[in-house]
XYZ file of C-alpha atoms in Angstrom:
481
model
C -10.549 -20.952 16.518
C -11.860 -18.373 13.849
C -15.281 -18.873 12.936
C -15.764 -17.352 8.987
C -18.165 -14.800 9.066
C -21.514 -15.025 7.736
C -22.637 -11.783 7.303
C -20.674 -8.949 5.533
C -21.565 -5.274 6.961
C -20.197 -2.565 4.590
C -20.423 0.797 5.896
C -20.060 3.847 2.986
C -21.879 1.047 0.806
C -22.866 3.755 -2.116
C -19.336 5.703 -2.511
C -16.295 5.462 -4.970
C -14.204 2.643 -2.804
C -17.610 0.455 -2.761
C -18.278 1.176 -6.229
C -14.628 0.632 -7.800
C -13.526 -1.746 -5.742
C -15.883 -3.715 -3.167
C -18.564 -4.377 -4.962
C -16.234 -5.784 -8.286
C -14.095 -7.882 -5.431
C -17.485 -9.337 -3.592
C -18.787 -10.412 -7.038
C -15.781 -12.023 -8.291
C -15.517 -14.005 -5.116
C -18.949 -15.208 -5.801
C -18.417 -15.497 -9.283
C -15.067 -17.862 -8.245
C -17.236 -19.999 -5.033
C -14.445 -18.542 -2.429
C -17.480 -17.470 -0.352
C -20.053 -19.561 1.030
C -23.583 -19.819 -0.456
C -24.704 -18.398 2.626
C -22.879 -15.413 3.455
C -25.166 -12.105 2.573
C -23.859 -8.418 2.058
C -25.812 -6.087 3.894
C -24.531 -2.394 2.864
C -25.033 0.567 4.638
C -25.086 4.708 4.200
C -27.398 7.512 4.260
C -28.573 6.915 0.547
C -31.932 6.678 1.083
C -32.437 3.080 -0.435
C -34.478 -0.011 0.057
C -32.972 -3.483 -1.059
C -34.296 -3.501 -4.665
C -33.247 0.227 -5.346
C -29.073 -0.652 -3.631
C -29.312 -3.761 -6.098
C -30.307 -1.586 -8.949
C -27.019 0.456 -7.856
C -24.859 -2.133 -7.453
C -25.614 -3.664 -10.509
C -24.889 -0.353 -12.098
C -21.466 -0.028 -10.575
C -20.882 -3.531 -11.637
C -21.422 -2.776 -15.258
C -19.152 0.173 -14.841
C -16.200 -1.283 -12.936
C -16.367 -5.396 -13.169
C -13.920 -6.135 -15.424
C -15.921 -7.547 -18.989
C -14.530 -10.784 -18.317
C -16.192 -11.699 -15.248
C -19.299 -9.929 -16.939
C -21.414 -13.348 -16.519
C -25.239 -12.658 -16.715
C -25.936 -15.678 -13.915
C -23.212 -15.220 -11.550
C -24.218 -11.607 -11.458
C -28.168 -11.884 -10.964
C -26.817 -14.648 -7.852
C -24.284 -12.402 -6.223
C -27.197 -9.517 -6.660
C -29.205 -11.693 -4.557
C -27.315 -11.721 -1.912
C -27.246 -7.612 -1.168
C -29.692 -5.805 1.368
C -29.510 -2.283 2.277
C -30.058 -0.359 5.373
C -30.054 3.298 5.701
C -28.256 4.998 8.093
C -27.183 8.231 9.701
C -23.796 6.756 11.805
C -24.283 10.373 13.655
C -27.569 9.050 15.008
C -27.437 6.431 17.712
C -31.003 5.507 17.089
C -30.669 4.252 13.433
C -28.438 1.047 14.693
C -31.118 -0.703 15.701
C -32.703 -0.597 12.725
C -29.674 -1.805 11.412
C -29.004 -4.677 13.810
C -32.586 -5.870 12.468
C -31.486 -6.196 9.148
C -28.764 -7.800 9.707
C -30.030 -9.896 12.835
C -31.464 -12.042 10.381
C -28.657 -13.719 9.548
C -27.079 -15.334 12.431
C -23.436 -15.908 13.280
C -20.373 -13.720 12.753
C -20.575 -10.321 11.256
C -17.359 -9.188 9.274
C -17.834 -5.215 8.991
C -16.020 -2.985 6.724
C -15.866 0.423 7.882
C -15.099 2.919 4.472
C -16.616 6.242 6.128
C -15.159 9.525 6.828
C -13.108 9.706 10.292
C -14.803 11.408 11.740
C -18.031 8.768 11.624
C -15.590 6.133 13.515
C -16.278 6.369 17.187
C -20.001 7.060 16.820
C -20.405 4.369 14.367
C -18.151 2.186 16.283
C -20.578 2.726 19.543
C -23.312 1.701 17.599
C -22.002 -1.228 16.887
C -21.147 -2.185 20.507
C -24.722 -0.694 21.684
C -26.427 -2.967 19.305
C -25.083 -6.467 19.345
C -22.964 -6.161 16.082
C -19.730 -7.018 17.469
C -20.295 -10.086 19.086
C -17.853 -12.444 19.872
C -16.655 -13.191 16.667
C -17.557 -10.170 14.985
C -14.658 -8.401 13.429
C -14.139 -5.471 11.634
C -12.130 -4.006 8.852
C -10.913 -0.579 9.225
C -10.235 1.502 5.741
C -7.811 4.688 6.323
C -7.302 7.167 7.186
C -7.056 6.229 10.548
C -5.760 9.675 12.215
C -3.958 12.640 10.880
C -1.151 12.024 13.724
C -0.331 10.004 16.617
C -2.505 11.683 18.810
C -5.600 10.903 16.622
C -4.683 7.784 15.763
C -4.305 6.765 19.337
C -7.721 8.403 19.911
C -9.652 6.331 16.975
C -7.076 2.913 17.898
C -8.913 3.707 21.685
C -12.406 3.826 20.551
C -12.205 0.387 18.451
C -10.374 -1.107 21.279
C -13.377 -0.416 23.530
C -15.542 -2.560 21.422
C -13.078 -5.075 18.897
C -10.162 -6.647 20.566
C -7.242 -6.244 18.478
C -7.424 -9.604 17.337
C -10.511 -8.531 15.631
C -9.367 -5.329 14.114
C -8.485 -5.532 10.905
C -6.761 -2.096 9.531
C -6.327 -2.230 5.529
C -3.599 -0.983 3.986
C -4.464 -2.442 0.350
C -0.847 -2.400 -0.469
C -0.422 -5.400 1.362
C -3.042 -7.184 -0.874
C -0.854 -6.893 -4.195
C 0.053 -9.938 -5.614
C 3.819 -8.591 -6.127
C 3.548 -7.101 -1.710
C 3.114 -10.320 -1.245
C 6.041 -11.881 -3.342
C 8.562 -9.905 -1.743
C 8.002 -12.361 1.331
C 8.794 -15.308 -0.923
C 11.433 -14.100 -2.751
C 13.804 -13.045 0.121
C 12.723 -15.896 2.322
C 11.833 -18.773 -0.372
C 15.137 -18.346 -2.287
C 18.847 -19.145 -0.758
C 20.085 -16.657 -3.834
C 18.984 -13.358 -2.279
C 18.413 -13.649 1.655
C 22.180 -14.323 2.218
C 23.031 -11.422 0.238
C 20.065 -8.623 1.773
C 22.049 -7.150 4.219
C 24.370 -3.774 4.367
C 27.685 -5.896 3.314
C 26.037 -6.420 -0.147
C 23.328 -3.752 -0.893
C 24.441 -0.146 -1.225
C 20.877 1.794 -0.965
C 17.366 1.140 -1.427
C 14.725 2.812 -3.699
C 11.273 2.456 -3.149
C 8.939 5.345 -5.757
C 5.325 5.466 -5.756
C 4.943 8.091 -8.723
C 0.949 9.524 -9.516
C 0.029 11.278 -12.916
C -3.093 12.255 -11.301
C -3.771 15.504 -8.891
C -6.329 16.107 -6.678
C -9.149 13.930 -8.331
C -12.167 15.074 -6.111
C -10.215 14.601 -2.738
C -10.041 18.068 -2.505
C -11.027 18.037 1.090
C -9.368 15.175 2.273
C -5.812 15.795 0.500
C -5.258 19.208 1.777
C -5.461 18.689 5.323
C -3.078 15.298 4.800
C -0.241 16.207 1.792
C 2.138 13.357 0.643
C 3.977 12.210 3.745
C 0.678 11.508 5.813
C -1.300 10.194 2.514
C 0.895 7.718 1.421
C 4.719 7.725 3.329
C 3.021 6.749 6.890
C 1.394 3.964 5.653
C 1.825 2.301 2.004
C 5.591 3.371 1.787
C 6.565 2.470 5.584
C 4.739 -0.841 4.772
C 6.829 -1.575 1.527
C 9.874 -0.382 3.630
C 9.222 -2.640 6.604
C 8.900 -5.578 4.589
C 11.956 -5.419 2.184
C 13.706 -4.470 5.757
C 12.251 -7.322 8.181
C 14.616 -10.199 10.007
C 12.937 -13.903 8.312
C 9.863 -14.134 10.638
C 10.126 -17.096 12.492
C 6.784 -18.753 10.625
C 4.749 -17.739 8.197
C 1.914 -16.194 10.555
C 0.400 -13.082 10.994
C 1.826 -12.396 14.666
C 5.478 -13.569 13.443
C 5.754 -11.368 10.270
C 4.217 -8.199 12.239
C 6.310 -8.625 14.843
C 9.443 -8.106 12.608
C 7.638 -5.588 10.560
C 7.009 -3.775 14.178
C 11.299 -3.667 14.974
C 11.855 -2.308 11.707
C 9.331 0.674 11.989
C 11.123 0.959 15.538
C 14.439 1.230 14.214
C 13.651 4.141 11.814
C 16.252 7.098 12.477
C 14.979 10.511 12.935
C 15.164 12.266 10.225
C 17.066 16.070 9.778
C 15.933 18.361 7.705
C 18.452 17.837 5.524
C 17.192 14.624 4.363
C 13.987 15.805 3.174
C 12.623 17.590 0.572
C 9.090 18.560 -0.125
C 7.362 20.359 -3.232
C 4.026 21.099 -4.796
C 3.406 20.762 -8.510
C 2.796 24.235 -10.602
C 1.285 23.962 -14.056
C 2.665 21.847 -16.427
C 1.768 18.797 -18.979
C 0.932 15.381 -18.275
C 0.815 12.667 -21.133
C 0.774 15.534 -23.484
C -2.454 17.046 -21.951
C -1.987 20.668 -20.166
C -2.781 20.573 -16.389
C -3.222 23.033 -13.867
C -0.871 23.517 -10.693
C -2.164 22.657 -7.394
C -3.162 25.502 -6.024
C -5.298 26.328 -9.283
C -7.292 23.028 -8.423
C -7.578 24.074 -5.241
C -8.992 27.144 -5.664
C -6.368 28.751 -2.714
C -2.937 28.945 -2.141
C -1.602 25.556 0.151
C 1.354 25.096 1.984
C 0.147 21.241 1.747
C 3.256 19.238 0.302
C 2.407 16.700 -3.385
C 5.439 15.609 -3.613
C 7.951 14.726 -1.092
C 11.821 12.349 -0.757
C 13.308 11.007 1.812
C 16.154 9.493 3.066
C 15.722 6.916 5.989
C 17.844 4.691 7.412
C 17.034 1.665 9.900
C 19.846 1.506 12.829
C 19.936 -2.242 13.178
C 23.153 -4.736 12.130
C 21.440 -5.996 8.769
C 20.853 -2.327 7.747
C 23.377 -0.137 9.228
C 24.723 2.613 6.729
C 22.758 1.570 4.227
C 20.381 4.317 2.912
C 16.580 3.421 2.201
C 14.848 6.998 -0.210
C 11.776 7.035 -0.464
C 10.200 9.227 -3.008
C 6.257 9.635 -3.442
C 4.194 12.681 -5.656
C 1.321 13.183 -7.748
C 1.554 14.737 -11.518
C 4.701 13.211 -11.881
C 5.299 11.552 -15.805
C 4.991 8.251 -15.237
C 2.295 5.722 -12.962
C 4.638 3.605 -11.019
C 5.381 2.103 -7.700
C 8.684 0.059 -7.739
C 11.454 -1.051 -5.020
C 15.092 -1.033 -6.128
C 17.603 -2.683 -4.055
C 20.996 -1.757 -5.581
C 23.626 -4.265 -4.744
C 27.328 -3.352 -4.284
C 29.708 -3.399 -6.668
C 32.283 -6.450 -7.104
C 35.720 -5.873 -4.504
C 37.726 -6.750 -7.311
C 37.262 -6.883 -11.004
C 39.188 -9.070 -13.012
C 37.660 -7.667 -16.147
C 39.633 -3.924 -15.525
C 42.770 -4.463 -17.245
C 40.633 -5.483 -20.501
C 39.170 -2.348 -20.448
C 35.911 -3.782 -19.153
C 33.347 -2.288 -16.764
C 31.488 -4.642 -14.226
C 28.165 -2.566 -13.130
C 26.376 -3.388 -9.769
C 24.108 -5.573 -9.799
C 20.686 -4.186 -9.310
C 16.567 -5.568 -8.163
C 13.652 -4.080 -9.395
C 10.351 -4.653 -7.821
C 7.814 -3.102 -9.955
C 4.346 -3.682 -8.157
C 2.090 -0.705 -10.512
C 0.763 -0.353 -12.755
C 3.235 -3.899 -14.337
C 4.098 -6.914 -11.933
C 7.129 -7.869 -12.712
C 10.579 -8.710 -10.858
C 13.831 -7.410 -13.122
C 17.219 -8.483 -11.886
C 20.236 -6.895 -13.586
C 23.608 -9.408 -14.209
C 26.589 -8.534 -16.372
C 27.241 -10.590 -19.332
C 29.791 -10.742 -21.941
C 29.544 -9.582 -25.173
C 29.797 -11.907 -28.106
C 33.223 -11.277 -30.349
C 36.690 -12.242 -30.673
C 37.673 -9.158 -28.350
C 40.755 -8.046 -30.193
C 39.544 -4.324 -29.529
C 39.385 -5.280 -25.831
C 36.611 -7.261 -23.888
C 33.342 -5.973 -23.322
C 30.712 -6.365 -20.563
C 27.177 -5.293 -20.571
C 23.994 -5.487 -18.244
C 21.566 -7.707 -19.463
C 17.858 -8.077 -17.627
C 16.238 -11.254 -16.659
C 12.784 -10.399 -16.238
C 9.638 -12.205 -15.019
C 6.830 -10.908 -15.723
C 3.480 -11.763 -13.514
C 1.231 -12.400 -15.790
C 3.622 -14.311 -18.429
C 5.036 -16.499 -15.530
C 1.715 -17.043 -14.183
C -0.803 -17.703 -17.326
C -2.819 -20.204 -16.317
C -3.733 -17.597 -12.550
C -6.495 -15.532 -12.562
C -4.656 -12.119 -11.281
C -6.917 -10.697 -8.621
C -6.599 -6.688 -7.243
C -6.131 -6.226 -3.848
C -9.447 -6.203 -2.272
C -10.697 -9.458 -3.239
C -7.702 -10.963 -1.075
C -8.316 -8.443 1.986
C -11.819 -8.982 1.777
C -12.036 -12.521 1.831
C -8.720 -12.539 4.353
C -11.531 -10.806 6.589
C -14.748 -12.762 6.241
C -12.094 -15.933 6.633
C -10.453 -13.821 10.031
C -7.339 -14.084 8.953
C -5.519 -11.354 9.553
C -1.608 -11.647 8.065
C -2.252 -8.604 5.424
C -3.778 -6.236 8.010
C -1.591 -3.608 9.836
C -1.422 -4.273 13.844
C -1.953 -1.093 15.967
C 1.591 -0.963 17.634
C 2.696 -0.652 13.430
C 0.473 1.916 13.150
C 1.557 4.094 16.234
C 5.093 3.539 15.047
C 4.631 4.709 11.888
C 2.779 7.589 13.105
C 5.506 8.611 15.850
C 8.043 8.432 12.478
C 6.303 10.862 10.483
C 5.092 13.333 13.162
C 8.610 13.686 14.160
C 9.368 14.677 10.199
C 6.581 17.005 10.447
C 7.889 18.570 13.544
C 11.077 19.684 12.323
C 9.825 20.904 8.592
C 7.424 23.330 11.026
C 10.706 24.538 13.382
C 13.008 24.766 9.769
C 9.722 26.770 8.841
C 10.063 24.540 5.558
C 7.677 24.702 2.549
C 7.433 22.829 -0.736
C 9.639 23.808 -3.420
C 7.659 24.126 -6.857
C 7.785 21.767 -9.505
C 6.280 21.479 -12.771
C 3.497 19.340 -13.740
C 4.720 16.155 -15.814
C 8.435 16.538 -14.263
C 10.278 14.206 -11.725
C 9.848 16.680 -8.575
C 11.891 19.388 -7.462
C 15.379 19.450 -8.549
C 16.549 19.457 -4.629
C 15.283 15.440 -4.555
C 17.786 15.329 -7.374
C 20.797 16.557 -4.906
C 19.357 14.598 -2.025
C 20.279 11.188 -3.880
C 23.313 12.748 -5.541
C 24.913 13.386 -2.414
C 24.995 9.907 -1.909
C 26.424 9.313 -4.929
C 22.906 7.424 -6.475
C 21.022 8.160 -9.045
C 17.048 7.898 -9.221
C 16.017 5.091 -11.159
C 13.718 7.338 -13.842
């Protein structure tokens, strides 16, 4: 049985993911009573801070980034209450015991949320182990990247394993924490309309876009050695793919749904050369502001990819023939991650010899920066039809937070976070998904280095190279722009 833990342990406690995101999710979960009265946060980092000077910082970020609704004077001075702070070199085995003082204090299970560079894993990881912090129901949350290929990710999976059984691993991929992630589960497998009809005899292709307007946004360091593909095809993309693509699980538990989300990453085909295409943005405009290209922000010429599309396809019986693209960039003109399942067109229209046109029907998923599911039917036109009868696509559209009113919406983190102080671990990404996802995109990687391959230029504020254009076109689709 999973005991809830007691004690939250949040490693990189004084950067930008703690700042924008923890912190704000922690608070509203204390602001909401969805964590006991006596769980403490004990945060963690080389900040040289004692508890009064992290609340002072905390409370700073909170001001910053907690939404000005949940900007309540009380619940704010209680959740502050609850922080300590610990400083810490992870490099320096000798600073965990200090550490496991602070948090010894508070008995019972420790749910620890590692958001440090990679290279602080292992060592940080051994401290753990070396120092009584993951105890038998300790668990801890792991915040990628988690390797830059297989062979790294195997290495870092290895060095976790040696301390936290994989039942208490918990690898984020806040994707999977998205309200409308989440509601693709319940509306293929909580409505008899669509589950019947998502498979290759009714869907022609799938879309799935996850468009930036930013660039490099002080990850300068980070992005350069990762590009598109590794930063967000191998994991938010392959997740969104693997879950519009899984069989029904046979429950609605975390081992059932992984396991299907496991055969579908399995079942990717290698991909050719020919069904790629990569590209780095040149200066351009954004939102009617002038921005730089890439390798002006950089400060060097890259052969690092920004924008790259794909066309997969998953060799099982639902899926067979069916194309999935996948298309993913950053300074493109529009903030938006959306799946489109395009369904096939009617075998025979009755409406032809009246001159009308019956279009396919067609899903759209949009996830950011609007929630909302759009499905497209055709209608008649009102008229007497004496010039000939006339069709057109009309959209029924539900929208998240006008279906929903009376729900508080909640970002990602609040539902991963309290997923892990709870232990349950549905929304977290097993380690054989990982490795599969990994051995996917490594292979990509491996024949863009033997086609010597490198990213085509596009201009800042446009939809990618015109090449990702021709990859869909060949299959007779169209982008969804």
């Amino acid at each position: 049985m999973t005991v809830r833990a007691n004690t939250v342990l949040l490693f990189g406690a004084t950067g930008d993911l703690a700042q924008r995101m923890l912190l704000p999710s922690l608070a509203a979960l204390h602001a909401d009573g969805l964590v006991a009265r006596d769980i403490r946060i004990v945060g963690t980092a080389r900040s040289g801070l004692d508890d009064a000077g992290y609340r002072d910082f905390a409370a700073a970020a909170l001001a910053k980034f907690l939404p000005a609704d949940r900007q309540d004077k009380a619940a704010l001075e209680a959740f502050l209450g609850r922080l300590s702070y610990q400083p810490l070199d992870a490099t320096d085995p000798a600073g965990f015991a200090a550490l496991a003082a602070k948090v010894g204090a508070f008995e019972g299970a420790v749910a620890t949320f590692l958001s440090t560079a990679p290279s602080l894993f292992e060592p940080t990881i051994a401290g753990l182990g070396a120092h009584g912090l993951a105890c038998g129901q300790c668990r801890i949350g792991l915040e990628k990247p988690l390797g830059s290929d297989l062979a790294s990710s195997r290495a870092i999976n290895d060095a976790v394993a040696s301390v936290f059984p994989e039942s208490r691993t918990f690898r984020i991929d806040h994707y999977l924490g998205k309200e409308t992630v989440q509601n693709l589960l319940a509306l293929r497998f909580g409505n008899i309309l669509f589950e019947p009809l998502w498979n290759a005899q009714h869907i022609e292709h799938v879309q799935i876009t996850v468009a930036e307007t930013v660039g490099l946004e002080g990850r300068v360091g980070f992005y350069d050695g990762a590009g598109a593909l590794r930063d967000m095809v191998q994991n938010h993309m392959l997740q969104l793919l693997a879950l519009v693509a899984m069989e029904p699980p046979a429950r609605f538990d975390a081992t059932a749904i992984r396991d299907e989300k496991v055969k579908v990453l399995r079942s990717l085909r290698p991909l050719t050369a020919a069904d790629s295409v990569t590209g780095q943005y040149v200066a351009g405009a954004v939102d009617g502001a002038a921005v730089p290209g890439y390798a002006e922000e950089l400060g060097k010429p890259s052969d690092t990819e920004t924008f790259v599309a794909l066309k997969a396809h998953v060799d099982n019986w639902r899926w067979k023939g069916v194309p999935f693209f996948l298309r993913t960039g950053k300074r493109l003109p529009q903030r938006r991650t959306e799946i489109v399942i395009q369904f096939r067109a009617v075998p025979h229209s009755i409406f032809a010899e009246r001159g009308a046109v019956a279009k396919p029907n067609r899903l759209i998923i949009g996830i950011q920066p609007d929630e909302n599911v759009g499905l497209t039917v055709m209608a008649k036109v009102p008229g007497l039809d004496r010039e000939g009868l006339r069709l057109r696509e009309v959209q029924l559209d539900i929208t998240t937070p006008n279906a929903f009113a009376g729900a508080r919406r909640r970002i990602a983190y609040e539902r991963l976070l309290l997923d892990l102080i709870e232990g349950d671990p549905t929304l977290f990404v097993r380690r054989d998904e990982v490795e599969a996802q990994w051995s996917w995109v490594d292979a990509i990687r491996r024949g863009w280095a033997s086609e010597g391959l490198t990213p085509r230029s596009y201009t800042a504020g446009s939809w990618g190279p015109s090449a990702a254009i021709g990859l869909a076109e060949r299959a007779n689709v169209s982008w969804h722009d």
